[in-house]
Short mmCIF file of C-alpha atoms and ligand atoms in Angstrom, two decimals:
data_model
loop_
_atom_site.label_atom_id
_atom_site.label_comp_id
_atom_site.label_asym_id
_atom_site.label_seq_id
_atom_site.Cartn_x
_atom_site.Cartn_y
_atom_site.Cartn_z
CA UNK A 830 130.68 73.33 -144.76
CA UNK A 831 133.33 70.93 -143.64
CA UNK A 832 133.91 68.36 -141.04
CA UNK A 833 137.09 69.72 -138.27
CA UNK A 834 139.14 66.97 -137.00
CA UNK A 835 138.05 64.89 -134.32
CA UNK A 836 139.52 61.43 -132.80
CA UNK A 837 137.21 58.76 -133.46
CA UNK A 838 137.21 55.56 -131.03
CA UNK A 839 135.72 52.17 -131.35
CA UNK A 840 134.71 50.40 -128.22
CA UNK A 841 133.19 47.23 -128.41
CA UNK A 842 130.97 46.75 -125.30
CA UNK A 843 129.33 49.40 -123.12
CA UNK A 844 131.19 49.85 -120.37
CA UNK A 845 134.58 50.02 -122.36
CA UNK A 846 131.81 53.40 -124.08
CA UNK A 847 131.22 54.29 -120.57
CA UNK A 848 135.50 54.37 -120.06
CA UNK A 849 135.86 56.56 -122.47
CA UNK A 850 132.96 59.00 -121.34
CA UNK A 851 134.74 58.88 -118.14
CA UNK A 852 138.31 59.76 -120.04
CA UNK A 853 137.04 62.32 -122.19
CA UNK A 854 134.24 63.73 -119.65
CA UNK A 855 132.89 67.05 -121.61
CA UNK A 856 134.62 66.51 -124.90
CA UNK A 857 132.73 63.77 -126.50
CA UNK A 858 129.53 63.10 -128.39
CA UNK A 859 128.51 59.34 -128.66
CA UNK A 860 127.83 58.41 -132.70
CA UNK A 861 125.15 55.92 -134.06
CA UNK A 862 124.34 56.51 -136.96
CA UNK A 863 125.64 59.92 -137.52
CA UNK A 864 122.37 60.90 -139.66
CA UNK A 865 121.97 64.04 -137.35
CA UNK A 866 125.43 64.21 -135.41
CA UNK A 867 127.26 64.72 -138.26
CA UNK A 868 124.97 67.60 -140.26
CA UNK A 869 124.82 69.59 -137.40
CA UNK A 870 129.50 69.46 -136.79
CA UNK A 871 129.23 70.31 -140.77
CA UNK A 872 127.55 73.21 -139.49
CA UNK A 873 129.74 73.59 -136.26
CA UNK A 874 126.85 73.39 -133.75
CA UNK A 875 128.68 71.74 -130.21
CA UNK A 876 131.40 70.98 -132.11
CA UNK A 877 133.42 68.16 -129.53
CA UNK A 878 136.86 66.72 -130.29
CA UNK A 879 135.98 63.35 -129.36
CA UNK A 880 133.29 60.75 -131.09
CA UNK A 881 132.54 57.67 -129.17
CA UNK A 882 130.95 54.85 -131.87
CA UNK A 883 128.70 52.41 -131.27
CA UNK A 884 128.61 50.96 -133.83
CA UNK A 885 130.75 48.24 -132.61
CA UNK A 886 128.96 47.06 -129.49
CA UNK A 887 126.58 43.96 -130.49
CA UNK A 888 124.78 44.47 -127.32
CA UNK A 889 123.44 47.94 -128.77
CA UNK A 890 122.01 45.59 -132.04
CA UNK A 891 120.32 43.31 -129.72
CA UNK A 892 116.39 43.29 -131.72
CA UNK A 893 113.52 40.78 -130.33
CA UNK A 894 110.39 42.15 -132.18
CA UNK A 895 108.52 39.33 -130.43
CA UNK A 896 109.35 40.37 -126.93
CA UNK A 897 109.13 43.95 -127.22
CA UNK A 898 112.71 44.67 -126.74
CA UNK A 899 114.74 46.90 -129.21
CA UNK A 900 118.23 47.92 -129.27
CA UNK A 901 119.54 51.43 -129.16
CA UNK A 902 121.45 50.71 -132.55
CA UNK A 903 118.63 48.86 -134.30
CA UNK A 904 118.83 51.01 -137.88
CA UNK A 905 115.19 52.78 -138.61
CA UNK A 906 114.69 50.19 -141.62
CA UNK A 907 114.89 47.67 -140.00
CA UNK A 908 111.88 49.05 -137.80
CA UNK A 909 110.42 49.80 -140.51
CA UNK A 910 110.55 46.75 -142.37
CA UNK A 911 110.07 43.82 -139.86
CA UNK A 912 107.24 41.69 -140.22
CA UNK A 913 106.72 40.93 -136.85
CA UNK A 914 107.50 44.69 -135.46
CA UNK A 915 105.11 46.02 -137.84
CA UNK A 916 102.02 43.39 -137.00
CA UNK A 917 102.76 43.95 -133.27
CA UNK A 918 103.37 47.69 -132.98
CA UNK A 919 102.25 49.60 -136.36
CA UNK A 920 102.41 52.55 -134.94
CA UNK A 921 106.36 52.50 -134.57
CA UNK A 922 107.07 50.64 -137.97
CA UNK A 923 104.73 53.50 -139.32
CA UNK A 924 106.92 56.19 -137.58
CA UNK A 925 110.46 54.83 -138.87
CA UNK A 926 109.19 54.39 -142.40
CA UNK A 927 108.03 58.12 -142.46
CA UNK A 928 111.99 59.04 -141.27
CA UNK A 929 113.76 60.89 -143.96
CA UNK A 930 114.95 59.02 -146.67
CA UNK A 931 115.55 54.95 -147.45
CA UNK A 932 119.78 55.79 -147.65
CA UNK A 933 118.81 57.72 -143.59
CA UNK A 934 116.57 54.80 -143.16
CA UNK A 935 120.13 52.47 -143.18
CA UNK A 936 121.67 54.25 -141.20
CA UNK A 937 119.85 56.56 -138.63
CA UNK A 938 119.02 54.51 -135.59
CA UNK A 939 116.54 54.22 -133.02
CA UNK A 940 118.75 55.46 -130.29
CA UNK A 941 120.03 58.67 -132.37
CA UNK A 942 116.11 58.80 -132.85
CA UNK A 943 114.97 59.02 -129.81
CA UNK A 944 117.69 61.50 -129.16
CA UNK A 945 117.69 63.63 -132.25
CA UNK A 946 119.07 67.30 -131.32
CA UNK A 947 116.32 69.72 -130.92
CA UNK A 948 115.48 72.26 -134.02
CA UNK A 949 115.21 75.69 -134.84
CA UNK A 950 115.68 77.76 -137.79
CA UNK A 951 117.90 79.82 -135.69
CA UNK A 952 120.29 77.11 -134.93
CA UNK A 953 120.12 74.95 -138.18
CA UNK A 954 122.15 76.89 -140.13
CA UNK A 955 125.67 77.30 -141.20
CA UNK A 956 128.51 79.07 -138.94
CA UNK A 957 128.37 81.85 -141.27
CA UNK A 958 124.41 82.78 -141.43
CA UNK A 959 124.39 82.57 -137.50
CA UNK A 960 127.52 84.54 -136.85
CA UNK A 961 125.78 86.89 -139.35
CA UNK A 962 122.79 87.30 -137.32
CA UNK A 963 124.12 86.95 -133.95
CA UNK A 964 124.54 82.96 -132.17
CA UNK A 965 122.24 82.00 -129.83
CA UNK A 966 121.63 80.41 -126.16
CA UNK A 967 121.97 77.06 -127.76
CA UNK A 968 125.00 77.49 -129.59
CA UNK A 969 127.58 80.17 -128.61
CA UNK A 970 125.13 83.00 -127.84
CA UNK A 971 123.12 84.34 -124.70
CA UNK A 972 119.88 85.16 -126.46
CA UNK A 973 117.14 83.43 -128.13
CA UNK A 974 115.35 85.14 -131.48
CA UNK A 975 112.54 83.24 -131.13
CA UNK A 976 111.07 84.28 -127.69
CA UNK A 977 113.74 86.85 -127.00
CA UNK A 978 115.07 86.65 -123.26
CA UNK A 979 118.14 84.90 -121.55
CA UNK A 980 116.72 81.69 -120.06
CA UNK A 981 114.82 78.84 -122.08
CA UNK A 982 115.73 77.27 -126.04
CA UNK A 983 112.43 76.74 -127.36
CA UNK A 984 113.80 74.57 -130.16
CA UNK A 985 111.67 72.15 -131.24
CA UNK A 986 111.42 67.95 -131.05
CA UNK A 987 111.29 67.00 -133.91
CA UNK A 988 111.90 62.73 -133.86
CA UNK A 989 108.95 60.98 -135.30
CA UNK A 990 109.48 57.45 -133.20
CA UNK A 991 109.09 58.88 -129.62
CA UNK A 992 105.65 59.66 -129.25
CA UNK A 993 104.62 56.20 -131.30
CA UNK A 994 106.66 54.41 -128.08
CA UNK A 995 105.74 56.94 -125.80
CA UNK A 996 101.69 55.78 -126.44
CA UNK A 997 102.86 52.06 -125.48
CA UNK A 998 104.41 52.84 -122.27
CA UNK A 999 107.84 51.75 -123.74
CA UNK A 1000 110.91 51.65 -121.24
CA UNK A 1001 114.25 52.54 -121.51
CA UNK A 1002 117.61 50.89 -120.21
CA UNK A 1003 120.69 53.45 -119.86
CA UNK A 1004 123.81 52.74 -118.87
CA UNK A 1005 126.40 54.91 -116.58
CA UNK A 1006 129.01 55.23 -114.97
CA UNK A 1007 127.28 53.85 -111.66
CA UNK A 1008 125.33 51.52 -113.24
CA UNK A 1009 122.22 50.85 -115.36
CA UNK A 1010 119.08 52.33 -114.69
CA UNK A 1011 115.41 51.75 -116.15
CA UNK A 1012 112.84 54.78 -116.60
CA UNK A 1013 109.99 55.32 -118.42
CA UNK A 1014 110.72 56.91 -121.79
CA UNK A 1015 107.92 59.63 -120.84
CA UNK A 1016 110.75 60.76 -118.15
CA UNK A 1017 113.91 60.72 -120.20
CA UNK A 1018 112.49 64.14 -122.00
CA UNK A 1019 112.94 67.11 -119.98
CA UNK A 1020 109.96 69.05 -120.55
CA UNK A 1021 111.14 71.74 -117.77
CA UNK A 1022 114.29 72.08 -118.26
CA UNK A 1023 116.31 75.17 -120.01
CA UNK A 1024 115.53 73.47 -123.41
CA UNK A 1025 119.02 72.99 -124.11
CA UNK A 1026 119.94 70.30 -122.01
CA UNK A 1027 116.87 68.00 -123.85
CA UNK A 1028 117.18 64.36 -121.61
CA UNK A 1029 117.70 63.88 -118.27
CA UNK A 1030 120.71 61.63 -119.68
CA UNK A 1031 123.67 62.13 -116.72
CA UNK A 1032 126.57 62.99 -118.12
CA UNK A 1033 128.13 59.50 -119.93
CA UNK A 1034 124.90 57.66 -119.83
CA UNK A 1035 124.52 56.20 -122.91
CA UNK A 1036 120.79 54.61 -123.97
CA UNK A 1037 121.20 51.24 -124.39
CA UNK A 1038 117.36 49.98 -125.52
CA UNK A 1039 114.02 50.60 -125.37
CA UNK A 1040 111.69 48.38 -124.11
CA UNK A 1041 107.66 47.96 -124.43
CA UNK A 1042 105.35 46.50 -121.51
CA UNK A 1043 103.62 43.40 -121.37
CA UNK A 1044 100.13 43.86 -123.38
CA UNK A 1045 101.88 46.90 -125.66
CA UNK A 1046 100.91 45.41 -128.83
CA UNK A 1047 96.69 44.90 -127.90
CA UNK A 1048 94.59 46.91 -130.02
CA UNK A 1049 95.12 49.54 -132.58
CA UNK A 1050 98.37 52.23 -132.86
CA UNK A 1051 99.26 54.85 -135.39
CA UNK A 1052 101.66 57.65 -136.40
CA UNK A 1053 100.70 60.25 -138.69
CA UNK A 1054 102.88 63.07 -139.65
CA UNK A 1055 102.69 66.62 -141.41
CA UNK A 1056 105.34 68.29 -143.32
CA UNK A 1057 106.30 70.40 -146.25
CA UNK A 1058 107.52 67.49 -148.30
CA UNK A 1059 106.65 63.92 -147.76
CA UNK A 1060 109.94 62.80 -149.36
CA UNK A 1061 111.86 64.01 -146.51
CA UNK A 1062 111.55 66.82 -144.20
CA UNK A 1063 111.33 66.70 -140.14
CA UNK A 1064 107.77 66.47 -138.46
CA UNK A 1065 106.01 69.75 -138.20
CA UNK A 1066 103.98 67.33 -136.35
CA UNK A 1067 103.78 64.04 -135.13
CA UNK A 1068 100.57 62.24 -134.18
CA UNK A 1069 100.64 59.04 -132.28
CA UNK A 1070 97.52 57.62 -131.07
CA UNK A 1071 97.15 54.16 -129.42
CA UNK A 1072 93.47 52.34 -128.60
CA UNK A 1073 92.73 49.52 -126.99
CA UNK A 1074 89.03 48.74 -126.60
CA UNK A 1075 86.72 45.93 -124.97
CA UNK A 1076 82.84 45.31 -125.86
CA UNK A 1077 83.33 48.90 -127.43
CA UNK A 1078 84.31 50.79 -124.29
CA UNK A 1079 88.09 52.12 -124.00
CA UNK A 1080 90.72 50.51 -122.03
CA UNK A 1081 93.81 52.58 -122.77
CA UNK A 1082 93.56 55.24 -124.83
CA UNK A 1083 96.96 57.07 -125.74
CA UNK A 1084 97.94 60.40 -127.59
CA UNK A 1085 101.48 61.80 -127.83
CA UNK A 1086 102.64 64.40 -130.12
CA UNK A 1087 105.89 65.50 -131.39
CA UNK A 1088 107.41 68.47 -133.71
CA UNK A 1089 105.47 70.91 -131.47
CA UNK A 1090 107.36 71.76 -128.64
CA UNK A 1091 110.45 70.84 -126.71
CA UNK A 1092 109.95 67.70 -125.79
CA UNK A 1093 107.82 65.15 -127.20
CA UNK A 1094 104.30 65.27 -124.91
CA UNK A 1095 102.00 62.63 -124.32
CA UNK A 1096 98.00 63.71 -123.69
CA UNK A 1097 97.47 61.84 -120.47
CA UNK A 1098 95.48 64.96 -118.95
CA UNK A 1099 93.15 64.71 -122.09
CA UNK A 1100 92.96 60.89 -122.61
CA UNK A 1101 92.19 59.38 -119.47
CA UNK A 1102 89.04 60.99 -118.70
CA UNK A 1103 87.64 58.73 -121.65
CA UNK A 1104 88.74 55.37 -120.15
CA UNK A 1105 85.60 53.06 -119.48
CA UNK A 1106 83.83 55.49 -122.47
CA UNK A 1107 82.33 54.40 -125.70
CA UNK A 1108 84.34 56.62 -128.27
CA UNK A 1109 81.89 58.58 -129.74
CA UNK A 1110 82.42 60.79 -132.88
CA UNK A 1111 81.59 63.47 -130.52
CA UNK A 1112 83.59 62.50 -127.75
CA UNK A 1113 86.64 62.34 -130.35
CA UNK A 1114 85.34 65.54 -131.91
CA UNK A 1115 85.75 67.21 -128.16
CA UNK A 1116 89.20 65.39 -127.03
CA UNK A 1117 90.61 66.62 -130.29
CA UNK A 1118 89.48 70.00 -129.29
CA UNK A 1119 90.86 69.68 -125.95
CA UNK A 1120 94.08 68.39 -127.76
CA UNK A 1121 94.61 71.34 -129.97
CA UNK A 1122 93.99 73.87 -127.11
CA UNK A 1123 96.50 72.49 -125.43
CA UNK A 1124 99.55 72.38 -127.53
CA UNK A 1125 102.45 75.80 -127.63
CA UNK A 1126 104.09 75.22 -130.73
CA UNK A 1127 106.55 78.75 -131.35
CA UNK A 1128 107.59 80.15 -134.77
CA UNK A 1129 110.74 78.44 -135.01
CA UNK A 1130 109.88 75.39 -137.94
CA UNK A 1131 108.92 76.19 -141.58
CA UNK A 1132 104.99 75.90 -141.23
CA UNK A 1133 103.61 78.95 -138.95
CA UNK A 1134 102.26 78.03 -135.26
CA UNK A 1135 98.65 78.90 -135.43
CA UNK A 1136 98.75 75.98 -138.66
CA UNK A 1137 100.49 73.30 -137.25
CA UNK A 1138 98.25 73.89 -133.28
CA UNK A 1139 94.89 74.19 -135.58
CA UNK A 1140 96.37 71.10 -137.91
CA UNK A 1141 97.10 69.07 -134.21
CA UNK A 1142 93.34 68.87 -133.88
CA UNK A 1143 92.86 67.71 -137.53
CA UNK A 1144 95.16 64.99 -137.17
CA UNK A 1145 94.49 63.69 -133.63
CA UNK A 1146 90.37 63.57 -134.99
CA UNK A 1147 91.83 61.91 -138.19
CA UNK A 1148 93.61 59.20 -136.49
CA UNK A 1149 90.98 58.25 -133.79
CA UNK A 1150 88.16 58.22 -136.27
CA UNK A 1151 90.45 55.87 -138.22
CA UNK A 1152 90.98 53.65 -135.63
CA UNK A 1153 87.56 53.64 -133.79
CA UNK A 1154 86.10 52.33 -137.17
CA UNK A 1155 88.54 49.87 -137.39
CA UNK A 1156 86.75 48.21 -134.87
C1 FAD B 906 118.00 64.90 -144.74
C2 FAD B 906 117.61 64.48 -143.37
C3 FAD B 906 116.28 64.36 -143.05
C4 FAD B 906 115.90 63.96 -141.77
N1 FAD B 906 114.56 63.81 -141.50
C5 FAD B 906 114.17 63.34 -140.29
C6 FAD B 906 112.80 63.09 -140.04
O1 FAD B 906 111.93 63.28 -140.90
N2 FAD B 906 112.45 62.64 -138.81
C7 FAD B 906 113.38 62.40 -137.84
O2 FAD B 906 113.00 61.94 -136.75
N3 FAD B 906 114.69 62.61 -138.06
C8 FAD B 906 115.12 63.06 -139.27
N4 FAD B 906 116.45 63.25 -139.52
C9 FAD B 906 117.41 63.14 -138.41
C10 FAD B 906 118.09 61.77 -138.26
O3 FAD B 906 118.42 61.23 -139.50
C11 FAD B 906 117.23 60.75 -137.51
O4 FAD B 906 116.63 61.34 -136.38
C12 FAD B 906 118.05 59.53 -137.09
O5 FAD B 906 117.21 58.56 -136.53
C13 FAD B 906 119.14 59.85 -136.08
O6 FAD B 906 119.76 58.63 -135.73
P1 FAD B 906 121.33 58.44 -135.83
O7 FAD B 906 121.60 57.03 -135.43
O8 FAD B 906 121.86 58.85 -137.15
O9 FAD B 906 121.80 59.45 -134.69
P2 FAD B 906 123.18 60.24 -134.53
O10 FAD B 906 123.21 61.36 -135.50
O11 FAD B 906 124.34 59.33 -134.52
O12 FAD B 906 122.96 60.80 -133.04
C14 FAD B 906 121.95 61.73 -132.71
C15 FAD B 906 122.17 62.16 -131.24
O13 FAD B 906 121.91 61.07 -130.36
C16 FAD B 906 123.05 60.75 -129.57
N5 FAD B 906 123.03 59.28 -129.47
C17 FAD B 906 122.79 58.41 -130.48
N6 FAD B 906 122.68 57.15 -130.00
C18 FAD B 906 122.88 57.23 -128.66
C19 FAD B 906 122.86 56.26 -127.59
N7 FAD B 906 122.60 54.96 -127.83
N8 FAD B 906 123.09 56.69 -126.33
C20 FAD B 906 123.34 58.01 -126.08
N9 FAD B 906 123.36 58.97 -127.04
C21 FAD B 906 123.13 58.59 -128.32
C22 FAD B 906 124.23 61.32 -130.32
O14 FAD B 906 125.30 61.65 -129.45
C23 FAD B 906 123.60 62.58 -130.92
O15 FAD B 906 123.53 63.60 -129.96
C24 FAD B 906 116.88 63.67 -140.79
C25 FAD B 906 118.24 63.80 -141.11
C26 FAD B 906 118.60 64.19 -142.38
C27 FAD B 906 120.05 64.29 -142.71
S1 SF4 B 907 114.64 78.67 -129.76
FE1 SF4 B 907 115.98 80.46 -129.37
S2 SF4 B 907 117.74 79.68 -128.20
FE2 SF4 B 907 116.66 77.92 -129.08
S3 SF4 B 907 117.71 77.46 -131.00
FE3 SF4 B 907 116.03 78.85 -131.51
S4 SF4 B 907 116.86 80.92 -131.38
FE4 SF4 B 907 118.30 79.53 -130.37
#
């Protein structure tokens, strides 16, 4: 595996990023931290000629714990490690501390995060295995092995700090060509989409922070995560639950769930049902339920799909009883 040539430039603000979008429209990936980026060109997925840093745009660092705003280039330790971050939301110091490894942790961001490429165990492999087998819709090919037919990727989300922001109601800011924009991070995944094309970034946009509501940080959050080894490996699921509770009735009850499907989901159909509820061990016993009846995972990760749905309702049961005693 080997790296091809590619012309690397250094822009120091965003719209001088956005300039060179423009310029090299189609031939360009943008590079944080290159913790995923630069695995997947070793194993010449998308290969592009052009990579756009950002590593040198101090706007990107920008990191107020304290006022819920968090730069796209903000390196996972640091969320991970931050003494106010991690007393205000838990739940997303929790996620970036269960990222990889410490030496990703420096490096991988929470924009390349929140925009990890999609996985399969069709498409993470080397040139040589796929070309053996045959390519694929989402690299080179016109047919998926997973769910064989000609229109959807099924690949798999697989970022553990999107569904721990997704359960606050974060925001995002992204900037463009015409302009910024805000959206709700819940609407930057598209979850009907050809599974290919996995934001509804335009083309150029670049993410420039994520932002979390007034109120984000009342109650109790958490992230829990399954895979084959903790030192490591990439979600085969992500639980993030968020519960906020007064005179033991709910206010906001959240659930969002990652390393399922193709986009990270959150539970709103399931949740809100329970707001103005006492949370019951038999209410979370039958919202769990609900939970793991819900969730499509395909065989296209290491663990099998009937174990990671079945394991969904484990965890999401795990992580409310947790925090309903915690009150
Ligand atoms: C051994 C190993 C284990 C890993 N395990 C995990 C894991 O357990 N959980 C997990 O979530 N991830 C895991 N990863 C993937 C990766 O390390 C992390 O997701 C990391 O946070 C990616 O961030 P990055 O800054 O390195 O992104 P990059 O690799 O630089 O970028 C990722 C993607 O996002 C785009 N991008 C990045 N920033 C922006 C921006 N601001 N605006 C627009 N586009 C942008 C890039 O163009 C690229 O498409 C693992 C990687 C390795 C190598
Ligand atoms: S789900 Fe299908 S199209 Fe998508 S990466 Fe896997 S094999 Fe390829």
């Amino acid at each position: 595996m080997h790296l091809d040539p590619f012309e690397l430039h250094l822009p120091t603000s965003v719209e001088e990023a956005i300039a060179l979008a423009r310029t090299h429209s189609g031939a360009f990936d943008y590079l944080a931290g290159g913790t995923d980026l630069l695995p997947n060109y070793k194993m010449h997925l998308n290969v592009r000629p052009h990579l756009i840093s950002l590593d040198r745009i101090e706007e990107l660092r920008a990191f107020h714990p304290e006022e819920g705003r968090l730069g796209a280039m903000v390196p996972l330790r640091t969320l991970e490690a931050h003494p106010v971050l991690a007393s205000r939301y838990p739940g997303i110091a929790q996620a970036a501390g269960e990222v990889a490894t410490p030496l990703v942790r420096a490096s991988g961001t929470l924009g390349g995060n929140l925009l990890v490429e999609t996985r399969c165990f069709f498409f993470n492999q080397s040139h040589a295995w796929r070309e053996a087998l045959g390519y694929c819709l989402k690299a080179e090919g016109d047919r998926c092995h997973v769910v064989p037919q000609k229109e959807r990727c099924y690949a798999t989300f697989s970022g553990d700090l999107a569904p721990s922001l997704l359960v606050l109601g974060a925001e995002i800011e992204i900037a463009g060509t015409s302009g910024r924009r805000r959206l709700l991070l819940e609407e930057l995944y598209d979850g009907k989409g050809d599974g290919i094309r996995r934001t509804r970034l335009a083309p150029g946009e670049l993410l420039v922070r994520a932002a979390l509501p007034a109120g984000a940080e009342r109650g109790r959050a958490s992230y829990s995560k399954l895979r084959v080894r903790p030192s490591f490996d990439f979600p085969e699921l992500g639980v993030a639950v968020a519960l906020a509770e007064t005179d033991g009735r709910v206010d906001r009850l959240e659930i969002a769930l990652g390393g399922l499907e193709t986009y990270p989901r959150r539970m709103q159909a399931q949740t809100a049902p329970l707001v103005g509820e006492k949370l019951t061990e038999d209410r979370v016993r039958t919202l769990a339920e609900e939970v793991r009846k819900s969730v499509r995972p395909v065989h296209n990760t290491f663990l099998a799909p009937d174990y990671r749905k079945r394991m969904t309702g484990v965890f999401v049961r795990r992580a409310l009883m947790a925090l309903r005693s915690a009150s």
